[in-house]
GROMACS .gro file of C-alpha atoms in nm:
model
  403
    1UNK     CA    1   0.000   0.000   0.000
    2UNK     CA    2   0.123   0.348  -0.078
    3UNK     CA    3   0.166   0.589   0.209
    4UNK     CA    4  -0.178   0.640   0.362
    5UNK     CA    5  -0.108   0.792   0.705
    6UNK     CA    6   0.036   1.134   0.778
    7UNK     CA    7   0.258   1.008   1.060
    8UNK     CA    8   0.325   1.341   1.231
    9UNK     CA    9  -0.046   1.424   1.257
   10UNK     CA   10  -0.123   1.067   1.363
   11UNK     CA   11   0.130   1.082   1.648
   12UNK     CA   12  -0.031   1.403   1.777
   13UNK     CA   13  -0.378   1.245   1.752
   14UNK     CA   14  -0.260   0.937   1.942
   15UNK     CA   15  -0.119   1.151   2.220
   16UNK     CA   16  -0.430   1.370   2.244
   17UNK     CA   17  -0.667   1.073   2.223
   18UNK     CA   18  -0.502   0.899   2.515
   19UNK     CA   19  -0.545   1.211   2.728
   20UNK     CA   20  -0.911   1.238   2.630
   21UNK     CA   21  -1.003   0.873   2.668
   22UNK     CA   22  -0.778   0.715   2.928
   23UNK     CA   23  -0.564   0.955   3.126
   24UNK     CA   24  -0.731   1.293   3.143
   25UNK     CA   25  -0.501   1.428   3.415
   26UNK     CA   26  -0.167   1.342   3.258
   27UNK     CA   27   0.100   1.609   3.281
   28UNK     CA   28   0.175   1.744   2.932
   29UNK     CA   29   0.347   1.456   2.754
   30UNK     CA   30   0.431   1.673   2.454
   31UNK     CA   31   0.677   1.856   2.676
   32UNK     CA   32   0.837   1.532   2.794
   33UNK     CA   33   0.874   1.425   2.432
   34UNK     CA   34   1.026   1.760   2.337
   35UNK     CA   35   1.270   1.743   2.631
   36UNK     CA   36   1.373   1.388   2.532
   37UNK     CA   37   1.428   1.497   2.173
   38UNK     CA   38   1.633   1.806   2.256
   39UNK     CA   39   1.834   1.617   2.518
   40UNK     CA   40   1.920   1.349   2.261
   41UNK     CA   41   2.024   1.619   2.014
   42UNK     CA   42   2.254   1.802   2.255
   43UNK     CA   43   2.422   1.470   2.337
   44UNK     CA   44   2.522   1.441   1.971
   45UNK     CA   45   2.311   1.132   1.903
   46UNK     CA   46   2.204   1.066   1.544
   47UNK     CA   47   1.879   1.210   1.413
   48UNK     CA   48   1.706   0.871   1.399
   49UNK     CA   49   1.774   0.809   1.768
   50UNK     CA   50   1.652   1.161   1.853
   51UNK     CA   51   1.330   1.114   1.657
   52UNK     CA   52   1.273   0.771   1.814
   53UNK     CA   53   1.314   0.917   2.161
   54UNK     CA   54   1.049   1.177   2.075
   55UNK     CA   55   0.800   0.916   1.947
   56UNK     CA   56   0.867   0.682   2.238
   57UNK     CA   57   0.821   0.958   2.495
   58UNK     CA   58   0.510   1.097   2.327
   59UNK     CA   59   0.341   0.755   2.325
   60UNK     CA   60   0.486   0.610   2.645
   61UNK     CA   61   0.151   0.601   2.822
   62UNK     CA   62   0.034   0.338   2.572
   63UNK     CA   63   0.292   0.104   2.719
   64UNK     CA   64   0.251  -0.044   3.067
   65UNK     CA   65   0.552   0.030   3.283
   66UNK     CA   66   0.733  -0.280   3.405
   67UNK     CA   67   0.702  -0.135   3.756
   68UNK     CA   68   0.397  -0.066   3.964
   69UNK     CA   69   0.351   0.249   4.166
   70UNK     CA   70   0.541   0.101   4.461
   71UNK     CA   71   0.849   0.050   4.247
   72UNK     CA   72   0.814  -0.329   4.225
   73UNK     CA   73   0.830  -0.520   3.898
   74UNK     CA   74   0.498  -0.617   3.746
   75UNK     CA   75   0.393  -0.921   3.549
   76UNK     CA   76   0.256  -0.740   3.246
   77UNK     CA   77   0.059  -1.045   3.138
   78UNK     CA   78  -0.167  -0.984   3.439
   79UNK     CA   79  -0.167  -0.603   3.431
   80UNK     CA   80  -0.503  -0.420   3.407
   81UNK     CA   81  -0.639  -0.406   3.052
   82UNK     CA   82  -0.502  -0.111   2.860
   83UNK     CA   83  -0.408  -0.012   2.507
   84UNK     CA   84  -0.061  -0.152   2.442
   85UNK     CA   85   0.198   0.007   2.214
   86UNK     CA   86   0.356  -0.333   2.153
   87UNK     CA   87   0.032  -0.459   1.995
   88UNK     CA   88   0.081  -0.219   1.704
   89UNK     CA   89   0.342  -0.342   1.456
   90UNK     CA   90   0.437   0.018   1.370
   91UNK     CA   91   0.556   0.085   1.726
   92UNK     CA   92   0.679  -0.254   1.847
   93UNK     CA   93   1.045  -0.158   1.825
   94UNK     CA   94   1.008   0.153   2.042
   95UNK     CA   95   0.786  -0.013   2.302
   96UNK     CA   96   1.082  -0.154   2.500
   97UNK     CA   97   1.227   0.179   2.627
   98UNK     CA   98   0.873   0.288   2.718
   99UNK     CA   99   0.827  -0.029   2.923
  100UNK     CA  100   1.144   0.035   3.125
  101UNK     CA  101   1.111   0.413   3.155
  102UNK     CA  102   1.089   0.406   3.535
  103UNK     CA  103   1.400   0.193   3.593
  104UNK     CA  104   1.715   0.336   3.744
  105UNK     CA  105   2.044   0.297   3.555
  106UNK     CA  106   2.169   0.012   3.776
  107UNK     CA  107   1.846  -0.180   3.712
  108UNK     CA  108   1.860  -0.114   3.338
  109UNK     CA  109   2.210  -0.261   3.315
  110UNK     CA  110   2.078  -0.594   3.444
  111UNK     CA  111   1.820  -0.622   3.167
  112UNK     CA  112   1.862  -0.802   2.836
  113UNK     CA  113   1.821  -0.489   2.624
  114UNK     CA  114   2.046  -0.309   2.376
  115UNK     CA  115   2.269  -0.015   2.471
  116UNK     CA  116   2.042   0.214   2.266
  117UNK     CA  117   1.732   0.089   2.450
  118UNK     CA  118   1.911   0.136   2.783
  119UNK     CA  119   2.008   0.494   2.698
  120UNK     CA  120   1.663   0.580   2.563
  121UNK     CA  121   1.491   0.437   2.870
  122UNK     CA  122   1.708   0.659   3.089
  123UNK     CA  123   1.638   0.962   2.869
  124UNK     CA  124   1.264   0.897   2.903
  125UNK     CA  125   1.297   0.876   3.280
  126UNK     CA  126   1.486   1.201   3.327
  127UNK     CA  127   1.272   1.388   3.071
  128UNK     CA  128   0.953   1.281   3.247
  129UNK     CA  129   1.089   1.383   3.589
  130UNK     CA  130   1.209   1.717   3.454
  131UNK     CA  131   0.870   1.784   3.298
  132UNK     CA  132   0.698   1.699   3.627
  133UNK     CA  133   0.935   1.933   3.809
  134UNK     CA  134   0.860   2.223   3.572
  135UNK     CA  135   0.487   2.162   3.611
  136UNK     CA  136   0.476   2.111   3.987
  137UNK     CA  137   0.698   2.408   4.073
  138UNK     CA  138   0.483   2.643   3.862
  139UNK     CA  139   0.769   2.717   3.624
  140UNK     CA  140   0.569   2.633   3.312
  141UNK     CA  141   0.298   2.876   3.420
  142UNK     CA  142   0.565   3.141   3.486
  143UNK     CA  143   0.709   3.071   3.142
  144UNK     CA  144   0.375   3.143   2.978
  145UNK     CA  145   0.332   3.465   3.176
  146UNK     CA  146   0.676   3.617   3.111
  147UNK     CA  147   0.913   3.389   2.918
  148UNK     CA  148   1.226   3.602   2.945
  149UNK     CA  149   1.187   3.668   3.316
  150UNK     CA  150   1.121   3.299   3.388
  151UNK     CA  151   1.427   3.188   3.191
  152UNK     CA  152   1.652   3.432   3.375
  153UNK     CA  153   1.529   3.311   3.713
  154UNK     CA  154   1.553   2.936   3.643
  155UNK     CA  155   1.789   2.748   3.875
  156UNK     CA  156   1.875   2.392   3.768
  157UNK     CA  157   2.012   2.318   4.117
  158UNK     CA  158   1.654   2.293   4.243
  159UNK     CA  159   1.597   2.000   4.011
  160UNK     CA  160   1.932   1.837   4.090
  161UNK     CA  161   1.845   1.843   4.458
  162UNK     CA  162   1.533   1.634   4.386
  163UNK     CA  163   1.705   1.351   4.200
  164UNK     CA  164   2.001   1.116   4.233
  165UNK     CA  165   2.243   1.139   3.940
  166UNK     CA  166   2.327   0.769   3.965
  167UNK     CA  167   1.966   0.688   3.871
  168UNK     CA  168   2.041   0.799   3.515
  169UNK     CA  169   2.280   0.706   3.238
  170UNK     CA  170   2.625   0.857   3.318
  171UNK     CA  171   2.648   1.221   3.217
  172UNK     CA  172   2.274   1.256   3.147
  173UNK     CA  173   2.209   1.500   3.430
  174UNK     CA  174   2.502   1.717   3.317
  175UNK     CA  175   2.373   1.722   2.959
  176UNK     CA  176   2.025   1.820   3.077
  177UNK     CA  177   2.175   2.106   3.277
  178UNK     CA  178   2.361   2.222   2.966
  179UNK     CA  179   2.038   2.208   2.769
  180UNK     CA  180   1.858   2.415   3.034
  181UNK     CA  181   2.112   2.694   2.981
  182UNK     CA  182   2.006   2.739   2.618
  183UNK     CA  183   1.747   3.011   2.557
  184UNK     CA  184   1.637   2.835   2.238
  185UNK     CA  185   1.529   2.530   2.441
  186UNK     CA  186   1.293   2.742   2.651
  187UNK     CA  187   1.167   2.954   2.360
  188UNK     CA  188   1.056   2.640   2.179
  189UNK     CA  189   0.884   2.489   2.487
  190UNK     CA  190   0.534   2.574   2.363
  191UNK     CA  191   0.249   2.349   2.249
  192UNK     CA  192   0.215   2.510   1.906
  193UNK     CA  193   0.588   2.501   1.834
  194UNK     CA  194   0.626   2.141   1.948
  195UNK     CA  195   0.326   2.023   1.745
  196UNK     CA  196   0.453   2.213   1.442
  197UNK     CA  197   0.789   2.040   1.479
  198UNK     CA  198   0.626   1.695   1.504
  199UNK     CA  199   0.401   1.759   1.201
  200UNK     CA  200   0.699   1.843   0.980
  201UNK     CA  201   0.951   1.582   1.100
  202UNK     CA  202   1.056   1.297   0.873
  203UNK     CA  203   0.986   0.962   1.039
  204UNK     CA  204   1.070   0.747   0.734
  205UNK     CA  205   1.385   0.604   0.894
  206UNK     CA  206   1.236   0.580   1.242
  207UNK     CA  207   0.923   0.371   1.186
  208UNK     CA  208   0.873   0.079   0.945
  209UNK     CA  209   0.753   0.143   0.591
  210UNK     CA  210   0.374   0.161   0.585
  211UNK     CA  211   0.266  -0.160   0.413
  212UNK     CA  212  -0.088  -0.303   0.439
  213UNK     CA  213  -0.013  -0.486   0.764
  214UNK     CA  214   0.128  -0.178   0.936
  215UNK     CA  215  -0.152   0.049   0.812
  216UNK     CA  216  -0.418  -0.188   0.945
  217UNK     CA  217  -0.228  -0.236   1.273
  218UNK     CA  218  -0.212   0.141   1.326
  219UNK     CA  219  -0.581   0.177   1.242
  220UNK     CA  220  -0.663  -0.099   1.494
  221UNK     CA  221  -0.474   0.091   1.763
  222UNK     CA  222  -0.676   0.404   1.689
  223UNK     CA  223  -1.004   0.213   1.678
  224UNK     CA  224  -0.932   0.045   2.012
  225UNK     CA  225  -0.885   0.385   2.177
  226UNK     CA  226  -1.232   0.490   2.062
  227UNK     CA  227  -1.405   0.163   2.147
  228UNK     CA  228  -1.261   0.162   2.499
  229UNK     CA  229  -1.459   0.476   2.579
  230UNK     CA  230  -1.751   0.239   2.636
  231UNK     CA  231  -1.729  -0.123   2.759
  232UNK     CA  232  -2.038  -0.203   2.553
  233UNK     CA  233  -1.879  -0.098   2.223
  234UNK     CA  234  -1.543  -0.263   2.284
  235UNK     CA  235  -1.417  -0.406   1.950
  236UNK     CA  236  -1.709  -0.254   1.755
  237UNK     CA  237  -1.481  -0.079   1.507
  238UNK     CA  238  -1.254  -0.381   1.467
  239UNK     CA  239  -1.549  -0.601   1.380
  240UNK     CA  240  -1.704  -0.342   1.147
  241UNK     CA  241  -1.374  -0.325   0.960
  242UNK     CA  242  -1.357  -0.704   0.930
  243UNK     CA  243  -1.719  -0.725   0.816
  244UNK     CA  244  -1.678  -0.453   0.554
  245UNK     CA  245  -1.363  -0.616   0.414
  246UNK     CA  246  -1.533  -0.959   0.410
  247UNK     CA  247  -1.834  -0.830   0.217
  248UNK     CA  248  -1.610  -0.630  -0.018
  249UNK     CA  249  -1.433  -0.952  -0.113
  250UNK     CA  250  -1.765  -1.132  -0.160
  251UNK     CA  251  -1.872  -0.852  -0.395
  252UNK     CA  252  -1.549  -0.901  -0.591
  253UNK     CA  253  -1.393  -0.566  -0.513
  254UNK     CA  254  -1.018  -0.556  -0.581
  255UNK     CA  255  -0.764  -0.615  -0.303
  256UNK     CA  256  -0.666  -0.248  -0.272
  257UNK     CA  257  -1.029  -0.138  -0.233
  258UNK     CA  258  -1.098  -0.410   0.025
  259UNK     CA  259  -0.798  -0.303   0.230
  260UNK     CA  260  -0.905   0.062   0.219
  261UNK     CA  261  -1.259  -0.045   0.311
  262UNK     CA  262  -1.114  -0.235   0.608
  263UNK     CA  263  -0.930   0.082   0.714
  264UNK     CA  264  -1.243   0.293   0.680
  265UNK     CA  265  -1.434   0.045   0.896
  266UNK     CA  266  -1.169   0.053   1.164
  267UNK     CA  267  -1.173   0.434   1.172
  268UNK     CA  268  -1.540   0.512   1.108
  269UNK     CA  269  -1.619   0.605   1.471
  270UNK     CA  270  -1.302   0.795   1.553
  271UNK     CA  271  -1.507   1.114   1.592
  272UNK     CA  272  -1.652   0.963   1.911
  273UNK     CA  273  -1.328   1.063   2.082
  274UNK     CA  274  -1.497   1.401   2.125
  275UNK     CA  275  -1.826   1.265   2.266
  276UNK     CA  276  -1.870   1.266   2.644
  277UNK     CA  277  -1.855   0.922   2.804
  278UNK     CA  278  -2.174   0.992   2.997
  279UNK     CA  279  -2.365   1.030   2.670
  280UNK     CA  280  -2.210   0.726   2.503
  281UNK     CA  281  -2.287   0.509   2.806
  282UNK     CA  282  -2.629   0.651   2.896
  283UNK     CA  283  -2.880   0.377   2.977
  284UNK     CA  284  -3.197   0.575   2.915
  285UNK     CA  285  -3.325   0.759   2.611
  286UNK     CA  286  -3.104   1.040   2.482
  287UNK     CA  287  -3.235   1.395   2.492
  288UNK     CA  288  -3.251   1.579   2.156
  289UNK     CA  289  -2.938   1.772   2.255
  290UNK     CA  290  -2.751   1.454   2.349
  291UNK     CA  291  -2.854   1.286   2.026
  292UNK     CA  292  -2.720   1.582   1.827
  293UNK     CA  293  -2.387   1.545   2.007
  294UNK     CA  294  -2.382   1.178   1.908
  295UNK     CA  295  -2.458   1.271   1.547
  296UNK     CA  296  -2.168   1.516   1.546
  297UNK     CA  297  -1.925   1.223   1.563
  298UNK     CA  298  -1.967   1.161   1.189
  299UNK     CA  299  -1.854   1.515   1.108
  300UNK     CA  300  -1.572   1.486   1.361
  301UNK     CA  301  -1.467   1.159   1.198
  302UNK     CA  302  -1.431   1.340   0.866
  303UNK     CA  303  -1.237   1.626   1.026
  304UNK     CA  304  -0.998   1.400   1.216
  305UNK     CA  305  -0.936   1.164   0.926
  306UNK     CA  306  -0.864   1.450   0.688
  307UNK     CA  307  -0.563   1.535   0.904
  308UNK     CA  308  -0.421   1.183   0.936
  309UNK     CA  309  -0.535   0.992   0.623
  310UNK     CA  310  -0.397   1.086   0.284
  311UNK     CA  311  -0.648   0.874   0.086
  312UNK     CA  312  -0.967   1.079   0.031
  313UNK     CA  313  -1.176   0.767  -0.038
  314UNK     CA  314  -1.102   0.619   0.304
  315UNK     CA  315  -1.204   0.949   0.465
  316UNK     CA  316  -1.530   0.966   0.269
  317UNK     CA  317  -1.633   0.604   0.325
  318UNK     CA  318  -1.570   0.630   0.699
  319UNK     CA  319  -1.754   0.960   0.735
  320UNK     CA  320  -2.058   0.844   0.536
  321UNK     CA  321  -2.153   0.541   0.748
  322UNK     CA  322  -2.470   0.716   0.873
  323UNK     CA  323  -2.582   0.847   0.534
  324UNK     CA  324  -2.890   0.681   0.387
  325UNK     CA  325  -3.011   0.625   0.030
  326UNK     CA  326  -3.329   0.833   0.085
  327UNK     CA  327  -3.127   1.138   0.192
  328UNK     CA  328  -3.247   1.119   0.553
  329UNK     CA  329  -2.916   1.015   0.704
  330UNK     CA  330  -2.644   1.240   0.845
  331UNK     CA  331  -2.435   1.451   0.855
  332UNK     CA  332  -2.454   1.563   0.488
  333UNK     CA  333  -2.790   1.410   0.386
  334UNK     CA  334  -2.639   1.245   0.082
  335UNK     CA  335  -2.867   1.040  -0.145
  336UNK     CA  336  -2.816   0.706  -0.312
  337UNK     CA  337  -2.675   0.864  -0.628
  338UNK     CA  338  -2.398   1.019  -0.417
  339UNK     CA  339  -2.307   0.709  -0.217
  340UNK     CA  340  -2.050   0.466  -0.357
  341UNK     CA  341  -2.064   0.090  -0.308
  342UNK     CA  342  -1.795   0.094  -0.033
  343UNK     CA  343  -1.999   0.355   0.159
  344UNK     CA  344  -2.309   0.138   0.125
  345UNK     CA  345  -2.118  -0.169   0.247
  346UNK     CA  346  -1.982   0.018   0.548
  347UNK     CA  347  -2.327   0.154   0.641
  348UNK     CA  348  -2.474  -0.196   0.663
  349UNK     CA  349  -2.165  -0.338   0.837
  350UNK     CA  350  -2.201  -0.071   1.106
  351UNK     CA  351  -2.571  -0.146   1.165
  352UNK     CA  352  -2.521  -0.523   1.145
  353UNK     CA  353  -2.244  -0.529   1.405
  354UNK     CA  354  -2.422  -0.287   1.639
  355UNK     CA  355  -2.731  -0.507   1.643
  356UNK     CA  356  -2.518  -0.814   1.722
  357UNK     CA  357  -2.361  -0.640   2.021
  358UNK     CA  358  -2.517  -0.568   2.360
  359UNK     CA  359  -2.600  -0.207   2.433
  360UNK     CA  360  -2.697  -0.021   2.750
  361UNK     CA  361  -3.061  -0.006   2.633
  362UNK     CA  362  -3.098  -0.362   2.491
  363UNK     CA  363  -2.942  -0.706   2.475
  364UNK     CA  364  -2.768  -0.832   2.161
  365UNK     CA  365  -3.004  -0.967   1.895
  366UNK     CA  366  -3.004  -1.306   1.727
  367UNK     CA  367  -2.928  -1.340   1.357
  368UNK     CA  368  -3.289  -1.356   1.242
  369UNK     CA  369  -3.376  -1.038   1.432
  370UNK     CA  370  -3.074  -0.860   1.286
  371UNK     CA  371  -3.164  -0.958   0.931
  372UNK     CA  372  -3.528  -0.857   0.974
  373UNK     CA  373  -3.434  -0.508   1.096
  374UNK     CA  374  -3.188  -0.444   0.814
  375UNK     CA  375  -3.430  -0.589   0.556
  376UNK     CA  376  -3.689  -0.338   0.675
  377UNK     CA  377  -3.435  -0.056   0.635
  378UNK     CA  378  -3.371  -0.172   0.278
  379UNK     CA  379  -3.745  -0.185   0.204
  380UNK     CA  380  -3.767   0.179   0.315
  381UNK     CA  381  -3.483   0.272   0.076
  382UNK     CA  382  -3.248   0.357   0.360
  383UNK     CA  383  -2.987   0.082   0.314
  384UNK     CA  384  -2.872  -0.084  -0.008
  385UNK     CA  385  -3.071  -0.397  -0.101
  386UNK     CA  386  -2.802  -0.523  -0.340
  387UNK     CA  387  -2.540  -0.506  -0.067
  388UNK     CA  388  -2.772  -0.657   0.192
  389UNK     CA  389  -2.836  -0.955  -0.038
  390UNK     CA  390  -2.466  -1.044  -0.004
  391UNK     CA  391  -2.492  -1.014   0.375
  392UNK     CA  392  -2.790  -1.252   0.365
  393UNK     CA  393  -2.607  -1.500   0.144
  394UNK     CA  394  -2.324  -1.506   0.399
  395UNK     CA  395  -2.536  -1.444   0.708
  396UNK     CA  396  -2.384  -1.709   0.935
  397UNK     CA  397  -2.028  -1.599   0.861
  398UNK     CA  398  -2.119  -1.233   0.906
  399UNK     CA  399  -2.281  -1.308   1.239
  400UNK     CA  400  -1.972  -1.496   1.358
  401UNK     CA  401  -1.755  -1.198   1.265
  402UNK     CA  402  -1.990  -0.946   1.423
  403UNK     CA  403  -2.084  -1.102   1.756
   0.00000   0.00000   0.00000
């Protein structure tokens, strides 16, 4: 597959999504990532290492630390369920330093990891602690109020007094102090500057080339973030993607189209990142205002995907999953003449899977009930009868995928 993800924008989305969905009170991880990157640069490390340290730091909260909060090692196989960086083939290589980011240098030396992974783990540790220090002491707030005055008053000794130099890779604390003496480091410590830097960086030599497997793996990571907002929709997007791809193959669409359809299915609900959990998980009937907020997710899906997906077809198919042939769907009230076959497939895959899955207001339905409901929607010219006929022909397999 040709390049389909804008990696810089995707990294920023991943970081923001984790804050929205899982860890709302995290201290600004963009700053930790920036500190790790600049620290690697000032140490004279090659650009690929520096960029990897940025990515690893930015996404470190997707990787369970190998220590618990009491400093003891954890068995990660029995850790609480969370979204794991190592599950995504795009980020498997950088997941190791993230896992050992809380280890001291003496502990790191005992591990079976490479010298680069050891150094990066230590860089992540000191960058995170330095970021916490800047936040907790009010220095970041002072920096926003009067940058020049804050820089002139900064005293690195205050940080050194909080840490033990032996906890870090030799010389790391000295290099961080040298970095803190550079005005340019502080001038660039701003959200907009850091995001601008990430958006324009070249990650070609840092992450694996984006083949079909990697593209789908990255899309699965994004879909899992969304689906974990509600325990009742867990794996919804993954199953919609599988269903859409399955039906696309049954309708003899080419391999490239089926893969893009799979991607669109995985990402069709990404706009729900912006919907409040209380609305998504509400047991009773939604108010008109709440329902409108739910509907907005389709528009948000289009907006988000435009920034991270280069293929316009994938964006359109994902954003059109609530459009209907009679023009009464949303958000753009498109009619049948405006809806392509992949959009029609995805619309039925979304409804089919949702009906097979338990919701807060009903139990999951059996296959016959699912087919009857969708058949009625086709009779009313809402969903595509031609596409539904293929679902019916493969009903048992579709149900196995969806449930």
